[in-house]
Coordinates of C-alpha atoms and ligand atoms in Angstrom, one line a residue:
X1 CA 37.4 -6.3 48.8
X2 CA 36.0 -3.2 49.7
X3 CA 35.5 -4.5 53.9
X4 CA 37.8 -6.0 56.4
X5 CA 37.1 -6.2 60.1
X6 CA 39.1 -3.9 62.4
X7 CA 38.2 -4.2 66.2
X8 CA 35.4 -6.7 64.9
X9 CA 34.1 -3.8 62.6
X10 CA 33.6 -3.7 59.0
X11 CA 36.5 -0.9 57.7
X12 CA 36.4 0.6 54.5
X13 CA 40.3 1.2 53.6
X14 CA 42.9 4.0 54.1
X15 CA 46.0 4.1 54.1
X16 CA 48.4 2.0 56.2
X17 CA 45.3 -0.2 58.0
X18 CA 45.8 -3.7 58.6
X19 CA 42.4 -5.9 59.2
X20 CA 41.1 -9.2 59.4
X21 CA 39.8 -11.0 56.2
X22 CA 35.9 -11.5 56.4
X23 CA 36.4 -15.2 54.4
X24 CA 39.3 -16.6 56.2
X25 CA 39.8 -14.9 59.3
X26 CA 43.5 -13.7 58.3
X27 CA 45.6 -10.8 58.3
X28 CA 44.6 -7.8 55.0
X29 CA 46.5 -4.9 54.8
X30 CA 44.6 -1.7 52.6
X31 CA 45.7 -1.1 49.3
X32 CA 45.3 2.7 48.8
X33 CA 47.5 3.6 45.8
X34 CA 46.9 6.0 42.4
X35 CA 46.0 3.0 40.1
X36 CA 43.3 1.0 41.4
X37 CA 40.5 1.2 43.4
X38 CA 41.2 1.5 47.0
X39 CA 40.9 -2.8 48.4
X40 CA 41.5 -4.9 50.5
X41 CA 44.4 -7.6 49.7
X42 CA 46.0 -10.7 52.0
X43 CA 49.4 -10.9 52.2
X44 CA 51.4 -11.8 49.7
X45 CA 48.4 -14.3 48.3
X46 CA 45.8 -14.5 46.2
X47 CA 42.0 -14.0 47.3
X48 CA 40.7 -16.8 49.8
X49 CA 37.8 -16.8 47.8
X50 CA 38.3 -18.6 44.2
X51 CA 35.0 -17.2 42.9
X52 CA 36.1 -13.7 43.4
X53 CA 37.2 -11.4 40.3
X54 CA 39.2 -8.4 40.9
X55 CA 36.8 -5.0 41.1
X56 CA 36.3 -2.9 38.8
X57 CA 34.8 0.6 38.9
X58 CA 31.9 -1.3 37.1
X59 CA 31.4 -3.3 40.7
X60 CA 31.6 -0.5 42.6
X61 CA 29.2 1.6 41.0
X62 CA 26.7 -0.7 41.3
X63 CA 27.4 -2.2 45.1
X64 CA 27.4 1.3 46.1
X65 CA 23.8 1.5 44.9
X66 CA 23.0 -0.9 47.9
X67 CA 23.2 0.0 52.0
X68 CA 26.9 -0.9 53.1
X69 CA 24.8 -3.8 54.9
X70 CA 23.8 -5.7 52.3
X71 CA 27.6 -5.4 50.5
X72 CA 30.2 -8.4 50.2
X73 CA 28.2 -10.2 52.5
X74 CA 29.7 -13.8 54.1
X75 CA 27.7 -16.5 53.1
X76 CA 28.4 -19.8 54.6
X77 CA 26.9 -23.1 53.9
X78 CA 27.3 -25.4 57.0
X79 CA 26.8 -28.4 55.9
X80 CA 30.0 -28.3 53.4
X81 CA 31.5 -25.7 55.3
X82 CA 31.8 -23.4 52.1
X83 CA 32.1 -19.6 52.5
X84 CA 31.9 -17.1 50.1
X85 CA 31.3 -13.3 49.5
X86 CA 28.1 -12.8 47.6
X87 CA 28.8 -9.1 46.0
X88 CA 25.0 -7.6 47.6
X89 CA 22.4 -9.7 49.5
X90 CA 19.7 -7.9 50.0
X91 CA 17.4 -7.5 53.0
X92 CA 14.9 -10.0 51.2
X93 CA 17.9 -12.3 51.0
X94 CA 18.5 -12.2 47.4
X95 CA 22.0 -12.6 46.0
X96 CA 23.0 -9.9 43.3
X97 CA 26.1 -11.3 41.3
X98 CA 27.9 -8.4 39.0
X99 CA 30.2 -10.4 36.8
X100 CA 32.8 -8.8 34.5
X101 CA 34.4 -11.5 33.2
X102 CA 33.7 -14.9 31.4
X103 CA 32.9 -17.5 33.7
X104 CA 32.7 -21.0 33.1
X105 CA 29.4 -23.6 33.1
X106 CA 30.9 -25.5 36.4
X107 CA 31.1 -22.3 38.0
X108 CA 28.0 -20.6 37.1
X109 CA 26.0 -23.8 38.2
X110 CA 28.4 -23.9 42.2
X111 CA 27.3 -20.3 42.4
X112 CA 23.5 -20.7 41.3
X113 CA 23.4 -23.9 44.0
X114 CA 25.4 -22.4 46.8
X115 CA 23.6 -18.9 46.8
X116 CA 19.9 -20.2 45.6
X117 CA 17.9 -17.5 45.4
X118 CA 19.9 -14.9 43.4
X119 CA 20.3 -13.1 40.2
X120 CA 23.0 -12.0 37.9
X121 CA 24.0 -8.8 36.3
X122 CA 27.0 -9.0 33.3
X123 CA 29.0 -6.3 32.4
X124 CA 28.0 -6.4 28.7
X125 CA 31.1 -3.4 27.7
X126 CA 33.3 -6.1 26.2
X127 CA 30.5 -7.4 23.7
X128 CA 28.6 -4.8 23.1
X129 CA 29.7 -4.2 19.2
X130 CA 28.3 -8.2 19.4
X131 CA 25.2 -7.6 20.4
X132 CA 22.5 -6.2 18.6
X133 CA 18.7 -5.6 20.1
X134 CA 16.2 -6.5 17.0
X135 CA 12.3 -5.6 16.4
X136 CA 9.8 -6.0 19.2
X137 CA 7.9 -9.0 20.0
X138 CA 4.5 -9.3 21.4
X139 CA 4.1 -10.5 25.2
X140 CA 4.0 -14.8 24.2
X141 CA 1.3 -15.3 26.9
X142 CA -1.4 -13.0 25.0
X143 CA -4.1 -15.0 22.9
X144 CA -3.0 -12.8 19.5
X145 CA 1.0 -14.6 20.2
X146 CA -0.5 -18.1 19.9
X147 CA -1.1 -18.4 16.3
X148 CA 2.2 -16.6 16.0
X149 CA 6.1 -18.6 14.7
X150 CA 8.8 -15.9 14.5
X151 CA 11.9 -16.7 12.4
X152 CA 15.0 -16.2 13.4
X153 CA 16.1 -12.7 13.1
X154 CA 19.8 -10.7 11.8
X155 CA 21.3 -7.6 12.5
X156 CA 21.9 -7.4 8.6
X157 CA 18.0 -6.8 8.6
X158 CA 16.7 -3.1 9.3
X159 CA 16.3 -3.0 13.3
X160 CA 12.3 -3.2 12.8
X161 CA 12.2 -6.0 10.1
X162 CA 11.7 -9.2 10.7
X163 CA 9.2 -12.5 9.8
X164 CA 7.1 -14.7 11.1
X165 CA 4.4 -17.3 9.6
X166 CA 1.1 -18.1 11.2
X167 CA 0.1 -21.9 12.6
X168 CA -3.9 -21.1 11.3
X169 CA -2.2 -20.9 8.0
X170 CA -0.2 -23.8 7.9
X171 CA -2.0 -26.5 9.7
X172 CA 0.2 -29.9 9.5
X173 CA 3.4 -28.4 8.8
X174 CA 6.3 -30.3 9.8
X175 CA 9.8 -29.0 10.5
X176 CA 11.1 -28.2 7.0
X177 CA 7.9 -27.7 5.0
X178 CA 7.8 -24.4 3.2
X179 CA 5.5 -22.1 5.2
X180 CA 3.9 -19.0 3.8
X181 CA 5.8 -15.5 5.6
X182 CA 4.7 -12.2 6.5
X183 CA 6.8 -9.3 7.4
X184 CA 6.4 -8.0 11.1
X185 CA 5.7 -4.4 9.8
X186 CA 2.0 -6.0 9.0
X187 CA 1.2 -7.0 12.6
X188 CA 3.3 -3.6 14.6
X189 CA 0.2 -2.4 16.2
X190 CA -1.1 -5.5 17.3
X191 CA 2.9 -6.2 18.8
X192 CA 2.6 -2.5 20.3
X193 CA -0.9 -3.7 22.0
X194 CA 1.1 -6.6 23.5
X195 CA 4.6 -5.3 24.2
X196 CA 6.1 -6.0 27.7
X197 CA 9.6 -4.9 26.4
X198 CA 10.4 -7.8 24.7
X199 CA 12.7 -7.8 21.8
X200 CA 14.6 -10.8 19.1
X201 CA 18.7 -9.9 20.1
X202 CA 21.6 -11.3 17.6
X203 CA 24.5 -11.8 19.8
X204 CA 27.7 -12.7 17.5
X205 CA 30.2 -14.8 19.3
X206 CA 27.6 -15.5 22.4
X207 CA 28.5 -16.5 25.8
X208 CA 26.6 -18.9 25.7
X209 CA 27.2 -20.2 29.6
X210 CA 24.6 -17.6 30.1
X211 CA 21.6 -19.1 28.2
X212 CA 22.3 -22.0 31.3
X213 CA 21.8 -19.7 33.7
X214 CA 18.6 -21.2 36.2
X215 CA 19.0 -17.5 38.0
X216 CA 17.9 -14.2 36.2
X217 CA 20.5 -12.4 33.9
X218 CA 20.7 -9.1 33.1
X219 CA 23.0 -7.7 30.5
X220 CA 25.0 -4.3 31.1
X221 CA 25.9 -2.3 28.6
X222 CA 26.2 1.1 30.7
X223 CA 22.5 2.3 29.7
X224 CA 19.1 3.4 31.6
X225 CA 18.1 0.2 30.2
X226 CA 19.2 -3.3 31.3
X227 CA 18.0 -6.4 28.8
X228 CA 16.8 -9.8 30.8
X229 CA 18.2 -12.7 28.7
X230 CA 14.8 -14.9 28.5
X231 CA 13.5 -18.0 25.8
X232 CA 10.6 -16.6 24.1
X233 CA 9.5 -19.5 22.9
X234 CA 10.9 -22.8 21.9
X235 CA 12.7 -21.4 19.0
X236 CA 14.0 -18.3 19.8
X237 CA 15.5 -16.1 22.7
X238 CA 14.9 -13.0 23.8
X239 CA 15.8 -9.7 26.1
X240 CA 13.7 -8.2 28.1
X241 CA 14.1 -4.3 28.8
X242 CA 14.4 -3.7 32.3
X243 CA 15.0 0.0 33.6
X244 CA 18.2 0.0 35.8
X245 CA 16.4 2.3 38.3
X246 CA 13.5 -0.1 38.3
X247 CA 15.3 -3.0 39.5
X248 CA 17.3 -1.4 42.1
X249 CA 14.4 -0.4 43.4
X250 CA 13.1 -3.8 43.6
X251 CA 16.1 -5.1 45.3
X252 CA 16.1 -2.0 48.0
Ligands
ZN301 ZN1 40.5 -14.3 53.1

C-alpha cells in the first residue's frame, strides 16, 4: 500500500515509520528498501485485503495520475461488513481497478458487485506479442453498418484486409449457407465516414474472464492509446481506441 494512517493521517512511507493499516486497523511498518517500491506491509502477514495484488511501477504510474484523495480509497459495504481498497475512486465515485495479473471469473464478478459503478484497466505487457489490432470497422449504429456481416478476422491477414458479406445480397441465408464475400478494401471510405475507433482484434491465448466483464475494460499495452474491449456485434468483438490522456481526463 502506498498510505497508512499516522496520528489519524494518511502517510506516505519512509524509513523506519510504523502506521495503522487503513483495512484492518492494525499495526504496518514502511518498507523502504533498494528493490521494490517503497509500501506499506503488516507484520509478518500477508495483506488484509485478499483482492489486493502487489504494486507494480505499472500501478503507480497510473494512481499517481489521480489527487492523493481519490488513491487506495476504503470502501466498505455495511450490510456484509466487507472492506476493501479500490486502487482510485474518483470524485464522481467511480472505481478505477489497474489489474496486472490474471484474475479469476468469481473474483472479477465480487469486485464488479461490491464496487458497482467502476471500470477496469489491464496491464496488457504480458500479452502483448498475443494480441494483434486488425482493420477498422465502421461505427455498428450507422445506417451503412446494417446491411453489413463481418467475418472473423487473423493476424495472418495484412493488418487492413479483411471480409464481410452483405444481408441485401443474401436474403434467407441460414447459418452455413455459402454467402457471396467482398474484401473490406472496397468499402474503406465508407468505414473512414463511420469510424469511432473501432477495430477487429485477434487475441491468441485470450483471457477470456475479461469478455465477462459487466464494467468497462481497457487494455494497457504502455501506448498513448488504450483499446476498450467491446462486442461489435453478435459475432464478433472488438477494441475501441481510447486516448490515455482522454480518459484521465474524464475521470479527473
Ligand atoms: Zn490491513
Amino acid at each position: 500500500m502506498q498510505y497508512a494512517f499516522i496520528d489519524g493521517a494518511r502517510h506516505a512511507p519512509e524509513p523506519n515509520l510504523e502506521g495503522i493499516c487503513p483495512v484492518c486497523s492494525e499495526a504496518t511498518v514502511s518498507k523502504c528498501g533498494p528493490m521494490r517500491l517503497w509500501h506499506w506491509a503488516h507484520r509478518g502477514k500477508r495483506h488484509c485485503d485478499s483482492w489486493w495484488e502487489n504494486e507494480t511501477e505499472w500501478h503507480r504510474a497510473w494512481k499517481s495520475r489521480f489527487p492523493p484523495e481519490s488513491r487506495e480509497v476504503v470502501h466498505f459495504d455495511s450490510a456484509t461488513g466487507e472492506k476493501h481498497v479500490a486502487d482510485v475512486k474518483t470524485q464522481c465515485g467511480v472505481v478505477v481497478e489497474f489489474q496486472n495479473s490474471a484474475i479469476s471469473l468469481a473474483e472479477l464478478y465480487a469486485r464488479e458487485l461490491f464496487y458497482g459503478r467502476m471500470l477496469w484497466v489491464v496491464n496488457g505487457a504480458r500479452f502483448a506479442a498475443q494480441f494483434t489490432v486488425l482493420h477498422a470497422l465502421p461505427d455498428p449504429r450507422s445506417e451503412f453498418a446494417q446491411d453489413l456481416v463481418f467475418c472473423p478476422a487473423t493476424s495472418k491477414w495484412p493488418r487492413s484486409s479483411g471480409i464481410f458479406w452483405r444481408k441485401s445480397e443474401n436474403p434467407d441465408t441460414k447459418p452455413g449457407d455459402l454467402v457471396e464475400l467482398h474484401s473490406i478494401s472496397s468499402i474503406k471510405s465508407e468505414i473512414e465516414r463511420e469510424y469511432i475507433g473501432q477495430h477487429q482484434f485477434e487475441w491468441v491465448r485470450p483471457h477470456t474472464v475479461w469478455f465477462e466483464s459487466t464494467a468497462p475494460v481497457f487494455l494497457d499495452f504502455g501506448e498513448d492509446t488504450l483499446w476498450r474491449l467491446q462486442e461489435y456485434d453478435s459475432a464478433i468483438r472488438c477494441v475501441q481506441g481510447v486516448p490515455k490522456e482522454q480518459l484521465i481526463q474524464s475521470l479527473l
